[in-house]
Tab-separated table of C-alpha atoms and ligand atoms in Angstrom:
chain	number	residue	atom	x	y	z
O	1	MET	CA	-16.456	105.332	-51.165
O	2	GLU	CA	-16.360	101.860	-49.782
O	3	LEU	CA	-14.025	99.141	-51.617
O	4	PHE	CA	-15.363	95.678	-52.125
O	5	LEU	CA	-13.429	92.649	-52.525
O	6	TYR	CA	-14.044	88.997	-53.251
O	7	ASN	CA	-12.589	86.871	-50.307
O	8	THR	CA	-11.900	83.339	-51.484
O	9	LEU	CA	-12.139	82.727	-47.510
O	10	ASN	CA	-15.809	83.484	-47.435
O	11	LEU	CA	-17.023	82.813	-50.935
O	12	LYS	CA	-18.045	86.401	-51.445
O	13	LYS	CA	-17.418	90.274	-52.085
O	14	GLU	CA	-16.866	91.740	-48.439
O	15	LYS	CA	-16.265	95.490	-47.917
O	16	PHE	CA	-12.588	95.960	-47.371
O	17	ASP	CA	-11.917	97.280	-43.715
O	18	PRO	CA	-8.225	97.251	-42.720
O	19	ILE	CA	-6.713	96.234	-39.268
O	20	LYS	CA	-5.247	99.451	-39.039
O	21	ALA	CA	-6.940	102.725	-40.336
O	22	GLY	CA	-5.682	103.926	-43.715
O	23	GLU	CA	-3.198	101.311	-43.870
O	24	VAL	CA	-2.747	98.098	-45.692
O	25	GLY	CA	-0.523	95.152	-45.696
O	26	ILE	CA	-0.423	92.873	-48.492
O	27	TYR	CA	1.415	89.799	-49.470
O	28	THR	CA	1.992	88.221	-52.907
O	29	CYS	CA	3.240	85.250	-53.319
O	30	GLY	CA	6.206	85.835	-55.776
O	31	PRO	CA	7.570	83.672	-58.828
O	32	THR	CA	9.926	80.757	-58.431
O	33	VAL	CA	13.093	81.619	-60.520
O	34	TYR	CA	14.374	78.923	-62.068
O	35	ASN	CA	12.917	80.113	-65.407
O	36	TYR	CA	11.414	83.313	-66.832
O	37	ALA	CA	7.933	84.207	-65.944
O	38	HIS	CA	5.752	83.276	-68.082
O	39	LEU	CA	2.681	85.351	-69.401
O	40	GLY	CA	0.079	83.414	-67.171
O	41	ASN	CA	2.359	84.046	-63.658
O	42	LEU	CA	2.279	87.924	-65.000
O	43	ARG	CA	-1.218	87.987	-65.364
O	44	THR	CA	-1.368	86.950	-61.766
O	45	PHE	CA	1.038	89.840	-61.094
O	46	LEU	CA	-0.916	92.357	-62.851
O	47	PHE	CA	-4.012	91.934	-61.006
O	48	GLN	CA	-2.342	92.347	-57.947
O	49	ASP	CA	-0.927	95.432	-59.384
O	50	PHE	CA	-4.751	96.483	-60.184
O	51	LEU	CA	-5.263	95.796	-56.594
O	52	VAL	CA	-2.252	97.734	-55.128
O	53	ARG	CA	-3.284	100.979	-57.048
O	54	THR	CA	-6.758	100.633	-56.443
O	55	LEU	CA	-5.930	100.850	-52.887
O	56	ALA	CA	-3.636	103.687	-53.349
O	57	TYR	CA	-6.096	105.454	-55.168
O	58	ASN	CA	-8.507	104.890	-52.426
O	59	HIS	CA	-5.801	107.166	-50.420
O	60	TYR	CA	-4.424	104.065	-48.318
O	61	SER	CA	-1.028	103.884	-47.373
O	62	VAL	CA	0.069	100.354	-48.846
O	63	LYS	CA	2.851	98.163	-47.816
O	64	ARG	CA	3.283	95.185	-50.282
O	65	VAL	CA	5.825	92.069	-49.939
O	66	MET	CA	6.303	89.882	-52.641
O	67	ASN	CA	8.867	86.711	-51.910
O	68	ILE	CA	10.891	85.358	-54.330
O	69	THR	CA	11.257	81.433	-54.322
O	70	ASP	CA	14.593	80.617	-54.885
O	71	VAL	CA	14.598	77.079	-52.809
O	72	GLY	CA	12.312	74.288	-51.783
O	73	HIS	CA	9.675	74.434	-54.626
O	74	LEU	CA	9.545	71.093	-55.755
O	75	SER	CA	7.307	70.075	-59.250
O	76	GLY	CA	3.960	69.836	-58.496
O	77	ASP	CA	2.502	71.316	-55.278
O	78	GLY	CA	3.714	68.310	-53.319
O	79	ASP	CA	6.812	67.064	-51.502
O	80	MET	CA	8.205	64.260	-53.760
O	81	GLY	CA	9.251	66.064	-56.979
O	82	GLU	CA	11.914	67.491	-58.314
O	83	ASP	CA	13.552	70.496	-56.772
O	84	LYS	CA	13.107	73.108	-59.061
O	85	MET	CA	16.309	75.251	-58.444
O	86	GLU	CA	18.402	72.223	-59.082
O	87	LYS	CA	16.392	71.345	-61.964
O	88	GLY	CA	17.430	74.638	-63.493
O	89	SER	CA	21.051	74.702	-62.609
O	90	ALA	CA	21.112	71.050	-64.370
O	91	ARG	CA	19.413	72.406	-67.395
O	92	GLU	CA	21.860	75.844	-67.679
O	93	GLY	CA	24.919	74.165	-66.286
O	94	ARG	CA	25.426	77.130	-63.896
O	95	SER	CA	24.743	76.864	-59.928
O	96	ALA	CA	21.563	77.152	-58.491
O	97	TRP	CA	22.337	80.387	-56.992
O	98	ASP	CA	23.233	82.094	-60.398
O	99	VAL	CA	20.212	80.817	-61.607
O	100	ALA	CA	18.270	82.282	-59.160
O	101	ALA	CA	20.156	85.633	-59.317
O	102	TYR	CA	19.362	85.439	-63.229
O	103	TYR	CA	15.572	85.047	-63.095
O	104	THR	CA	15.119	87.358	-60.543
O	105	ASP	CA	16.692	90.417	-62.328
O	106	ALA	CA	14.911	88.654	-65.353
O	107	PHE	CA	11.339	88.921	-63.621
O	108	LYS	CA	12.261	92.729	-62.073
O	109	GLU	CA	13.041	93.916	-65.571
O	110	ASP	CA	9.303	92.218	-66.875
O	111	MET	CA	7.784	93.771	-63.990
O	112	GLY	CA	9.036	97.250	-65.308
O	113	LEU	CA	7.952	96.671	-68.833
O	114	LEU	CA	4.514	95.894	-67.952
O	115	ASN	CA	4.629	99.198	-65.911
O	116	MET	CA	3.859	97.067	-62.569
O	117	ILE	CA	4.564	99.028	-59.269
O	118	THR	CA	7.594	97.893	-57.207
O	119	PRO	CA	6.653	95.854	-54.385
O	120	ASP	CA	7.794	97.634	-51.189
O	121	ILE	CA	9.613	94.566	-49.957
O	122	TYR	CA	11.368	91.883	-52.333
O	123	CYS	CA	12.128	88.905	-49.755
O	124	ARG	CA	14.166	85.878	-51.019
O	125	ALA	CA	13.507	82.567	-49.104
O	126	THR	CA	16.957	81.733	-48.827
O	127	ASP	CA	17.813	85.266	-47.121
O	128	ASN	CA	15.240	83.963	-44.244
O	129	ILE	CA	16.170	80.174	-43.517
O	130	THR	CA	16.622	80.967	-39.915
O	131	GLU	CA	12.685	82.648	-39.609
O	132	GLN	CA	11.672	79.417	-41.373
O	133	ILE	CA	13.545	77.077	-38.915
O	134	GLU	CA	12.281	78.882	-35.837
O	135	LEU	CA	8.290	78.427	-37.310
O	136	VAL	CA	9.019	74.674	-37.361
O	137	LYS	CA	10.466	74.817	-33.952
O	138	GLN	CA	7.094	76.257	-32.733
O	139	LEU	CA	5.041	73.905	-34.484
O	140	GLU	CA	7.486	71.192	-33.133
O	141	GLU	CA	6.571	72.575	-29.676
O	142	LYS	CA	2.834	72.633	-30.056
O	143	GLY	CA	2.552	68.992	-31.127
O	144	PHE	CA	1.878	69.740	-34.841
O	145	THR	CA	4.648	67.503	-36.204
O	146	TYR	CA	6.037	64.719	-37.001
O	147	LYS	CA	9.290	62.935	-38.521
O	148	THR	CA	9.559	60.513	-41.301
O	149	SER	CA	13.062	59.335	-43.148
O	150	ASP	CA	12.992	62.255	-45.451
O	151	GLY	CA	11.776	65.285	-43.304
O	152	ILE	CA	9.614	66.947	-40.607
O	153	TYR	CA	5.779	66.811	-41.555
O	154	PHE	CA	2.673	69.117	-40.533
O	155	ASP	CA	0.153	66.619	-39.314
O	156	THR	CA	-3.013	68.193	-41.048
O	157	SER	CA	-5.413	66.321	-38.737
O	158	LYS	CA	-4.526	68.214	-35.986
O	159	PHE	CA	-5.436	71.375	-37.406
O	160	PRO	CA	-9.204	71.979	-37.245
O	161	ASP	CA	-10.834	73.263	-40.592
O	162	TYR	CA	-8.005	72.492	-42.620
O	163	ASN	CA	-10.255	72.892	-46.030
O	164	ARG	CA	-11.443	76.443	-44.422
O	165	LEU	CA	-9.977	78.248	-47.744
O	166	SER	CA	-10.426	75.504	-50.233
O	167	HIS	CA	-14.174	75.074	-49.302
O	168	LEU	CA	-13.808	71.246	-50.683
O	169	PRO	CA	-14.596	68.035	-48.614
O	170	LEU	CA	-11.595	66.911	-47.279
O	171	GLU	CA	-12.142	63.678	-48.560
O	172	GLU	CA	-11.717	65.562	-51.788
O	173	LEU	CA	-8.343	67.138	-50.959
O	174	LYS	CA	-6.843	63.759	-49.887
O	175	GLU	CA	-7.803	62.411	-53.054
O	176	GLY	CA	-5.768	65.373	-54.842
O	177	ALA	CA	-2.918	65.055	-52.445
O	178	ARG	CA	-3.078	61.098	-53.021
O	179	VAL	CA	-1.409	61.486	-56.404
O	180	GLU	CA	2.057	61.708	-54.788
O	181	LYS	CA	2.580	58.381	-52.844
O	182	ASN	CA	4.578	58.851	-49.690
O	183	PRO	CA	3.565	55.759	-47.372
O	184	GLU	CA	5.566	57.344	-44.062
O	185	LYS	CA	2.951	60.419	-44.362
O	186	LYS	CA	0.126	60.055	-41.235
O	187	ASN	CA	-2.493	61.762	-43.818
O	188	PRO	CA	-2.287	62.057	-47.489
O	189	THR	CA	-2.476	66.110	-47.096
O	190	ASP	CA	0.341	66.538	-44.448
O	191	PHE	CA	3.347	68.595	-45.835
O	192	SER	CA	6.745	68.660	-45.436
O	193	LEU	CA	8.018	71.584	-43.375
O	194	TRP	CA	11.555	70.556	-43.648
O	195	LYS	CA	13.204	68.335	-45.957
O	196	PHE	CA	16.692	66.385	-45.242
O	197	SER	CA	19.103	66.375	-47.916
O	198	PRO	CA	19.726	62.815	-49.620
O	199	ALA	CA	22.367	60.965	-47.626
O	200	ASP	CA	24.087	60.312	-51.014
O	201	ALA	CA	24.369	63.544	-52.983
O	202	LYS	CA	24.854	67.276	-51.859
O	203	ARG	CA	22.710	69.423	-52.314
O	204	GLN	CA	23.640	73.230	-54.087
O	205	MET	CA	21.147	74.979	-51.383
O	206	GLU	CA	21.215	73.219	-47.759
O	207	TRP	CA	21.410	74.622	-44.192
O	208	GLU	CA	21.716	73.037	-40.598
O	209	SER	CA	18.952	72.942	-38.674
O	210	PRO	CA	17.903	71.097	-35.427
O	211	TRP	CA	16.692	67.813	-37.181
O	212	GLY	CA	19.475	67.959	-39.629
O	213	VAL	CA	21.239	69.401	-42.958
O	214	GLY	CA	18.500	70.034	-45.451
O	215	PHE	CA	15.976	72.508	-46.949
O	216	PRO	CA	12.511	74.249	-46.068
O	217	GLY	CA	9.516	72.841	-47.773
O	218	TRP	CA	7.877	75.489	-50.098
O	219	HIS	CA	4.751	76.652	-47.747
O	220	LEU	CA	7.125	77.583	-45.244
O	221	GLU	CA	8.888	80.781	-46.726
O	222	CYS	CA	5.383	82.652	-47.294
O	223	SER	CA	4.379	82.089	-43.900
O	224	ALA	CA	7.574	82.876	-42.178
O	225	MET	CA	8.036	86.097	-44.450
O	226	SER	CA	4.662	87.670	-43.864
O	227	LEU	CA	4.772	87.053	-40.281
O	228	LYS	CA	8.390	88.647	-40.408
O	229	PHE	CA	7.974	91.463	-42.635
O	230	LEU	CA	4.182	92.321	-42.021
O	231	GLY	CA	3.813	91.788	-38.508
O	232	GLY	CA	0.522	92.581	-37.241
O	233	GLN	CA	-0.679	94.131	-40.715
O	234	ARG	CA	-1.750	91.095	-42.519
O	235	ASP	CA	-4.470	92.291	-44.609
O	236	ILE	CA	-4.581	90.712	-47.803
O	237	HIS	CA	-2.958	87.705	-49.410
O	238	CYS	CA	-2.851	86.861	-52.943
O	239	GLY	CA	-2.236	84.449	-55.555
O	240	GLY	CA	-3.360	82.363	-58.644
O	241	ILE	CA	-6.329	80.284	-58.392
O	242	ASP	CA	-3.882	77.066	-58.213
O	243	HIS	CA	-2.920	78.157	-54.896
O	244	ILE	CA	-5.579	77.714	-52.884
O	245	ASN	CA	-6.292	73.957	-52.608
O	246	VAL	CA	-2.550	73.300	-51.361
O	247	HIS	CA	-0.275	76.229	-51.000
O	248	HIS	CA	-2.274	78.674	-49.212
O	249	THR	CA	-4.413	76.050	-47.433
O	250	ASN	CA	-0.894	74.769	-45.966
O	251	GLU	CA	0.321	78.518	-45.298
O	252	ILE	CA	-2.906	79.129	-43.212
O	253	ALA	CA	-2.735	75.804	-41.376
O	254	GLN	CA	0.976	76.178	-40.351
O	255	SER	CA	0.939	79.936	-39.576
O	256	GLU	CA	-2.272	79.829	-37.358
O	257	ALA	CA	-1.325	76.443	-35.711
O	258	ALA	CA	2.070	78.066	-34.614
O	259	THR	CA	0.762	81.510	-33.797
O	260	GLY	CA	-2.709	80.878	-32.560
O	261	GLU	CA	-3.767	83.842	-34.578
O	262	LYS	CA	-5.586	84.489	-37.835
O	263	PHE	CA	-3.202	84.642	-40.645
O	264	PHE	CA	-4.857	86.882	-42.920
O	265	ASN	CA	-8.295	88.239	-43.252
O	266	TYR	CA	-8.613	88.596	-47.059
O	267	TRP	CA	-7.679	86.139	-49.609
O	268	LEU	CA	-7.892	87.117	-53.501
O	269	HIS	CA	-7.082	84.580	-56.338
O	270	GLY	CA	-6.497	85.673	-59.888
O	271	ALA	CA	-7.961	83.446	-62.751
O	272	PHE	CA	-5.259	81.790	-65.406
O	273	LEU	CA	-4.240	82.735	-68.480
O	274	ASN	CA	-5.060	79.799	-71.047
O	275	ILE	CA	-4.128	78.931	-74.334
O	276	ALA	CA	-6.053	77.434	-77.346
O	277	GLY	CA	-8.070	75.074	-76.222
O	278	GLY	CA	-8.593	76.223	-72.638
O	279	LYS	CA	-5.448	74.697	-71.361
O	280	LYS	CA	-3.847	76.612	-68.631
O	281	MET	CA	-0.528	78.306	-69.572
O	282	ALA	CA	2.385	76.427	-67.325
O	283	LYS	CA	5.906	75.544	-67.473
O	284	SER	CA	5.169	72.238	-67.189
O	285	GLU	CA	3.409	72.018	-70.308
O	286	ASN	CA	5.970	73.423	-72.299
O	287	ASN	CA	3.424	75.659	-73.766
O	288	TYR	CA	4.560	79.108	-72.069
O	289	LEU	CA	5.059	82.506	-73.861
O	290	THR	CA	7.392	85.281	-72.045
O	291	VAL	CA	7.272	88.874	-72.184
O	292	ALA	CA	10.512	88.578	-74.317
O	293	ASN	CA	9.450	86.224	-77.053
O	294	ALA	CA	5.496	87.104	-77.048
O	295	LEU	CA	5.868	90.818	-77.126
O	296	VAL	CA	9.788	92.201	-77.091
O	297	LYS	CA	10.459	90.431	-79.914
O	298	LYS	CA	7.621	90.415	-82.066
O	299	ASP	CA	7.624	94.138	-81.558
O	300	ILE	CA	4.470	94.378	-79.511
O	301	ASN	CA	4.285	97.266	-76.657
O	302	PRO	CA	4.682	95.265	-73.696
O	303	LEU	CA	1.428	97.195	-72.258
O	304	ALA	CA	-0.626	95.652	-74.888
O	305	PHE	CA	-0.481	92.429	-72.235
O	306	ARG	CA	-1.689	94.859	-69.435
O	307	TYR	CA	-3.958	96.619	-71.538
O	308	ALA	CA	-5.482	93.174	-72.354
O	309	ALA	CA	-5.405	92.062	-68.968
O	310	LEU	CA	-7.364	95.088	-68.198
O	311	GLN	CA	-10.350	94.077	-70.379
O	312	VAL	CA	-11.015	90.498	-68.644
O	313	HIS	CA	-11.923	90.655	-65.035
O	314	TYR	CA	-9.199	88.862	-62.987
O	315	ARG	CA	-11.911	86.398	-61.493
O	316	LYS	CA	-12.495	85.266	-65.375
O	317	PRO	CA	-10.385	83.014	-67.556
O	318	MET	CA	-8.341	84.863	-70.245
O	319	ASP	CA	-7.313	83.689	-73.369
O	320	TYR	CA	-4.060	84.127	-74.650
O	321	SER	CA	-3.425	84.077	-78.722
O	322	GLU	CA	-1.077	86.276	-80.644
O	323	ASN	CA	-3.751	87.729	-82.569
O	324	SER	CA	-5.783	88.871	-79.852
O	325	LEU	CA	-2.471	90.332	-78.415
O	326	ARG	CA	-2.351	92.569	-81.633
O	327	GLN	CA	-5.604	93.305	-81.258
O	328	ALA	CA	-5.092	94.967	-77.466
O	329	GLU	CA	-2.179	96.671	-79.275
O	330	GLN	CA	-4.228	98.121	-81.803
O	331	GLY	CA	-6.589	99.189	-79.176
O	332	LEU	CA	-3.670	100.663	-77.039
O	333	ASN	CA	-2.724	102.828	-79.821
O	334	SER	CA	-6.170	103.842	-80.802
O	335	LEU	CA	-6.535	104.972	-76.812
O	336	TYR	CA	-3.051	106.868	-77.436
O	337	ARG	CA	-4.256	108.560	-80.102
O	338	GLN	CA	-7.156	109.449	-78.685
O	339	ILE	CA	-5.348	111.139	-75.829
O	340	ALA	CA	-2.938	112.602	-78.163
O	341	ALA	CA	-5.723	114.974	-79.928
O	342	LEU	CA	-6.915	116.060	-76.434
O	343	GLY	CA	-3.903	118.628	-76.626
O	344	SER	CA	-1.455	119.432	-73.736
O	345	ASP	CA	-3.560	121.445	-71.527
O	346	ILE	CA	-4.225	119.275	-68.208
O	347	GLY	CA	-7.435	120.399	-66.651
O	348	GLU	CA	-9.705	118.756	-63.563
O	349	GLY	CA	-11.149	115.629	-64.502
O	350	GLY	CA	-14.214	116.381	-62.776
O	351	ASN	CA	-16.011	114.560	-59.676
O	352	GLY	CA	-18.887	112.992	-61.469
O	353	ALA	CA	-16.218	111.206	-63.663
O	354	LYS	CA	-14.312	110.308	-60.997
O	355	ASP	CA	-17.039	108.898	-58.621
O	356	GLU	CA	-17.958	106.833	-61.665
O	357	PHE	CA	-14.378	105.116	-61.974
O	358	LEU	CA	-14.173	104.448	-58.246
O	359	ALA	CA	-17.016	102.637	-58.109
O	360	ALA	CA	-16.219	100.477	-60.959
O	361	ILE	CA	-12.504	99.690	-59.367
O	362	ASN	CA	-13.898	99.756	-55.925
O	363	ASP	CA	-16.158	96.541	-57.080
O	364	ASP	CA	-13.884	94.055	-56.567
O	365	LEU	CA	-11.619	96.029	-59.385
O	366	ASN	CA	-13.609	95.838	-61.967
O	367	MET	CA	-11.176	97.199	-64.863
O	368	PRO	CA	-12.868	96.325	-67.933
O	369	GLN	CA	-15.943	98.881	-66.705
O	370	ALA	CA	-13.274	101.320	-65.859
O	371	LEU	CA	-11.838	101.429	-69.243
O	372	ALA	CA	-15.358	101.550	-70.265
O	373	ILE	CA	-16.098	104.981	-68.173
O	374	LEU	CA	-12.684	105.967	-69.786
O	375	PHE	CA	-13.744	105.309	-73.337
O	376	LYS	CA	-17.412	106.999	-72.268
O	377	ILE	CA	-15.419	110.249	-71.143
O	378	LEU	CA	-13.427	110.534	-74.183
O	379	LYS	CA	-16.269	110.214	-76.331
O	380	SER	CA	-18.135	112.970	-74.177
O	381	GLU	CA	-19.118	116.804	-74.613
O	382	MET	CA	-16.452	117.546	-71.802
O	383	PRO	CA	-14.078	120.270	-72.562
O	384	LEU	CA	-10.639	118.844	-73.651
O	385	PRO	CA	-8.400	119.625	-70.860
O	386	ALA	CA	-10.968	117.733	-68.330
O	387	LYS	CA	-11.218	114.936	-70.321
O	388	LEU	CA	-7.163	114.780	-70.310
O	389	GLY	CA	-7.134	115.388	-66.791
O	390	ALA	CA	-9.523	112.618	-66.119
O	391	ALA	CA	-7.345	110.259	-68.224
O	392	LEU	CA	-4.405	111.060	-66.542
O	393	ASP	CA	-6.022	110.881	-63.101
O	394	PHE	CA	-7.560	107.133	-64.006
O	395	ASP	CA	-4.088	106.346	-65.275
O	396	ARG	CA	-2.971	105.830	-61.626
O	397	VAL	CA	-4.851	102.843	-61.941
O	398	LEU	CA	-4.821	101.590	-65.234
O	399	GLY	CA	-0.865	102.132	-65.744
O	400	LEU	CA	-0.894	102.576	-69.433
O	401	ASN	CA	1.376	105.343	-69.549
O	402	LEU	CA	-1.170	107.334	-71.403
O	403	ALA	CA	0.789	110.444	-70.369
O	404	SER	CA	3.327	109.292	-73.122
O	405	ALA	CA	0.955	109.994	-75.943
O	406	ILE	CA	0.817	113.677	-74.846
O	407	SER	CA	4.757	114.131	-75.600
O	408	ARG	CA	4.679	111.778	-78.456
O	409	PHE	CA	1.750	113.928	-80.509
O	410	GLU	CA	4.008	117.300	-79.648
O	411	GLU	CA	7.150	115.583	-80.957
O	412	THR	CA	5.159	114.646	-84.306
O	413	ALA	CA	3.610	118.050	-84.414
O	414	GLN	CA	7.224	119.639	-84.054
O	415	LYS	CA	8.768	116.907	-86.727
O	416	LEU	CA	5.979	118.067	-88.966
O	417	GLU	CA	6.428	121.995	-88.738
O	418	LEU	CA	3.255	122.733	-89.659
O	419	PRO	CA	2.870	125.919	-91.892
O	420	GLU	CA	0.529	128.500	-90.150
O	421	ASP	CA	-2.352	127.904	-93.156
O	422	VAL	CA	-2.434	124.295	-92.032
O	423	LYS	CA	-2.601	124.848	-88.652
O	424	SER	CA	-5.706	127.146	-88.978
O	425	LEU	CA	-7.551	124.924	-91.168
O	426	LEU	CA	-6.781	122.116	-88.572
O	427	ALA	CA	-8.411	124.462	-85.962
O	428	ALA	CA	-11.378	125.207	-88.260
O	429	ARG	CA	-11.787	121.518	-88.987
O	430	GLN	CA	-11.436	120.511	-85.463
O	431	LYS	CA	-14.220	123.120	-84.576
O	432	ALA	CA	-16.449	121.905	-87.540
O	433	ARG	CA	-16.370	118.235	-85.861
O	434	GLN	CA	-17.216	119.516	-82.463
O	435	GLU	CA	-20.174	121.427	-83.911
O	436	LYS	CA	-20.995	118.294	-85.832
O	437	ASP	CA	-21.002	119.933	-89.089
O	438	TRP	CA	-19.388	117.160	-90.978
O	439	GLU	CA	-19.986	118.938	-94.395
O	440	LYS	CA	-17.695	121.881	-93.640
O	441	ALA	CA	-15.235	119.360	-92.269
O	442	ASP	CA	-15.021	117.432	-95.440
O	443	THR	CA	-14.763	120.288	-97.322
O	444	LEU	CA	-11.416	121.660	-94.933
O	445	ARG	CA	-10.139	118.064	-95.087
O	446	ALA	CA	-9.736	118.715	-98.905
O	447	GLU	CA	-8.410	122.044	-98.544
O	448	ILE	CA	-5.410	120.174	-95.936
O	449	THR	CA	-5.075	117.487	-98.564
O	450	LYS	CA	-4.540	119.917	-101.304
O	451	LEU	CA	-1.724	121.649	-99.416
O	452	GLY	CA	0.140	118.215	-99.458
O	453	TYR	CA	-0.872	116.699	-96.072
O	454	THR	CA	-2.707	113.538	-95.147
O	455	LEU	CA	-5.113	113.653	-92.635
O	456	THR	CA	-6.027	110.657	-90.472
O	457	ASP	CA	-8.874	110.542	-88.128
O	458	GLY	CA	-8.844	108.382	-85.091
O	459	PRO	CA	-11.677	105.669	-84.482
O	460	GLU	CA	-13.234	108.020	-81.852
O	461	GLY	CA	-13.418	110.809	-85.068
O	462	GLN	CA	-10.670	113.146	-83.564
O	463	GLN	CA	-8.164	114.496	-85.942
O	464	VAL	CA	-4.973	112.727	-84.596
O	465	GLU	CA	-2.213	112.703	-87.185
O	466	LEU	CA	-0.938	114.454	-90.320
O	467	GLU	CA	1.474	112.561	-92.435
O	468	ASN	CA	3.616	115.106	-95.133
O	469	LYS	CA	3.443	113.288	-98.371
T	1	LIG	P1	5.183	80.438	-59.691
T	1	LIG	O1	6.325	80.683	-60.184
T	1	LIG	O2	5.101	78.986	-60.368
T	1	LIG	O3	5.434	80.060	-58.238
T	1	LIG	O4	3.658	81.236	-60.292
T	1	LIG	C1	3.649	82.402	-59.992
T	1	LIG	C2	2.098	82.796	-59.693
T	1	LIG	O5	1.701	82.826	-60.893
T	1	LIG	C3	1.458	82.258	-58.889
T	1	LIG	O6	0.663	82.952	-58.129
T	1	LIG	C4	0.537	81.145	-59.607
T	1	LIG	O7	-0.456	80.779	-58.894
T	1	LIG	C5	0.344	81.934	-60.826
T	1	LIG	N1	0.248	81.141	-62.275
T	1	LIG	C6	0.880	80.281	-62.512
T	1	LIG	N2	0.190	79.983	-64.038
T	1	LIG	C7	-0.742	80.889	-64.225
T	1	LIG	C8	-1.780	81.020	-65.467
T	1	LIG	N3	-1.696	80.375	-66.392
T	1	LIG	N4	-2.484	82.190	-65.076
T	1	LIG	C9	-2.397	82.946	-64.291
T	1	LIG	N5	-1.731	82.804	-62.992
T	1	LIG	C10	-0.732	81.552	-63.089
T	2	LIG	ZN1	3.177	81.828	-51.036
């Protein structure tokens, strides 16, 4: 079945065609490790996880690269703000290197808690400085650079269709960039490739270069590392929508100027996670929440956030509130109960179910629709093992750890050590319910209750839990 993805480059859903048949190279802009990733960042990484899993479900062999930004990202997208790593170091009283190592580990832990597939390659900007310097040299040779007192800059006026990704008039891009006043820049949209260390202060992270001691501009790492780690297999590049107008626009300009080749064929961008009032969750706004404080500490299953993210299409804004997270957790638990009630025989889900599910995810990752199909199947007349088989198959994409519900159910059943008479009453009641003989089901429930057990039905009407009184 064909896979369609919304390509920001052409502003439409396009049939996905990889460069090499059966294989996909993906570059996903990763976290800046000066602090914990917040739930907004993680929403973006979740959409990329849905993408990677969808590609794998479609039998593609996927190679995903994710960078770890541990240098050079200044506050804001421009060239004048504070260095985020040095800022983290000052805040915490430890070296920028320690800060980076600590938050990289924390990030990987969060990825695990949200059941995201580990990228095939994690690459740190600081491990790839040579490649970044090489790229600037290439740009210099081709005449795209100029020097100012604080660094080497890319001359955006020399690159045709600089606005090809943003689709914004150049004037508007210039207006956006003008917020930051740097009188030495030839054009407001020009950006730094290499920044010099200040003459009067020693930076913790700095390197020798042909232009002087300093550090790379933030956009440079993603160009250098996608070219290095993906080679010619540059199919899909992802990030949040805030990356479109500056970061990705500049990545395209410097990469294509240096190589003379198209950088990536498909550009996918995830919408924001907002907090009350439609404000973007952001570290700079101090309104951000993390896996640790919004989920783990509140005893909410981290997968509830994953479930919530599945319920909103990745190109639509998503609202955060503790309440919505708790509702998502209830929904997820109800799903687990429905899975648990299917027993533990796993059958064939059937092609009809699979095709419907595939059609949803292949329509630009329509996860809300994919979930709806799962629920439809759970409610259907399909035999229980077939339902379970379909659910587990879909979970390769959903990543909700549905298999854990089966074992959990078995554990509870064991703990209860149900007497034979209760077991047979339960079986009879289940049959009555399947035959929609509600009266009989109610009579059987009363009998079970009389024997000292409480029977709880899940929202979908399946018997799911028994509690010894
Ligand atoms: P950063 O760590 O700032 O480099 O951001 C990591 C990723 O999170 C980038 O792809 C951003 O586009 C994305 N991002 C930042 N804020 C949000 C938000 N509120 N909602 C969704 N994605 C976001
Ligand atoms: Zn990037």
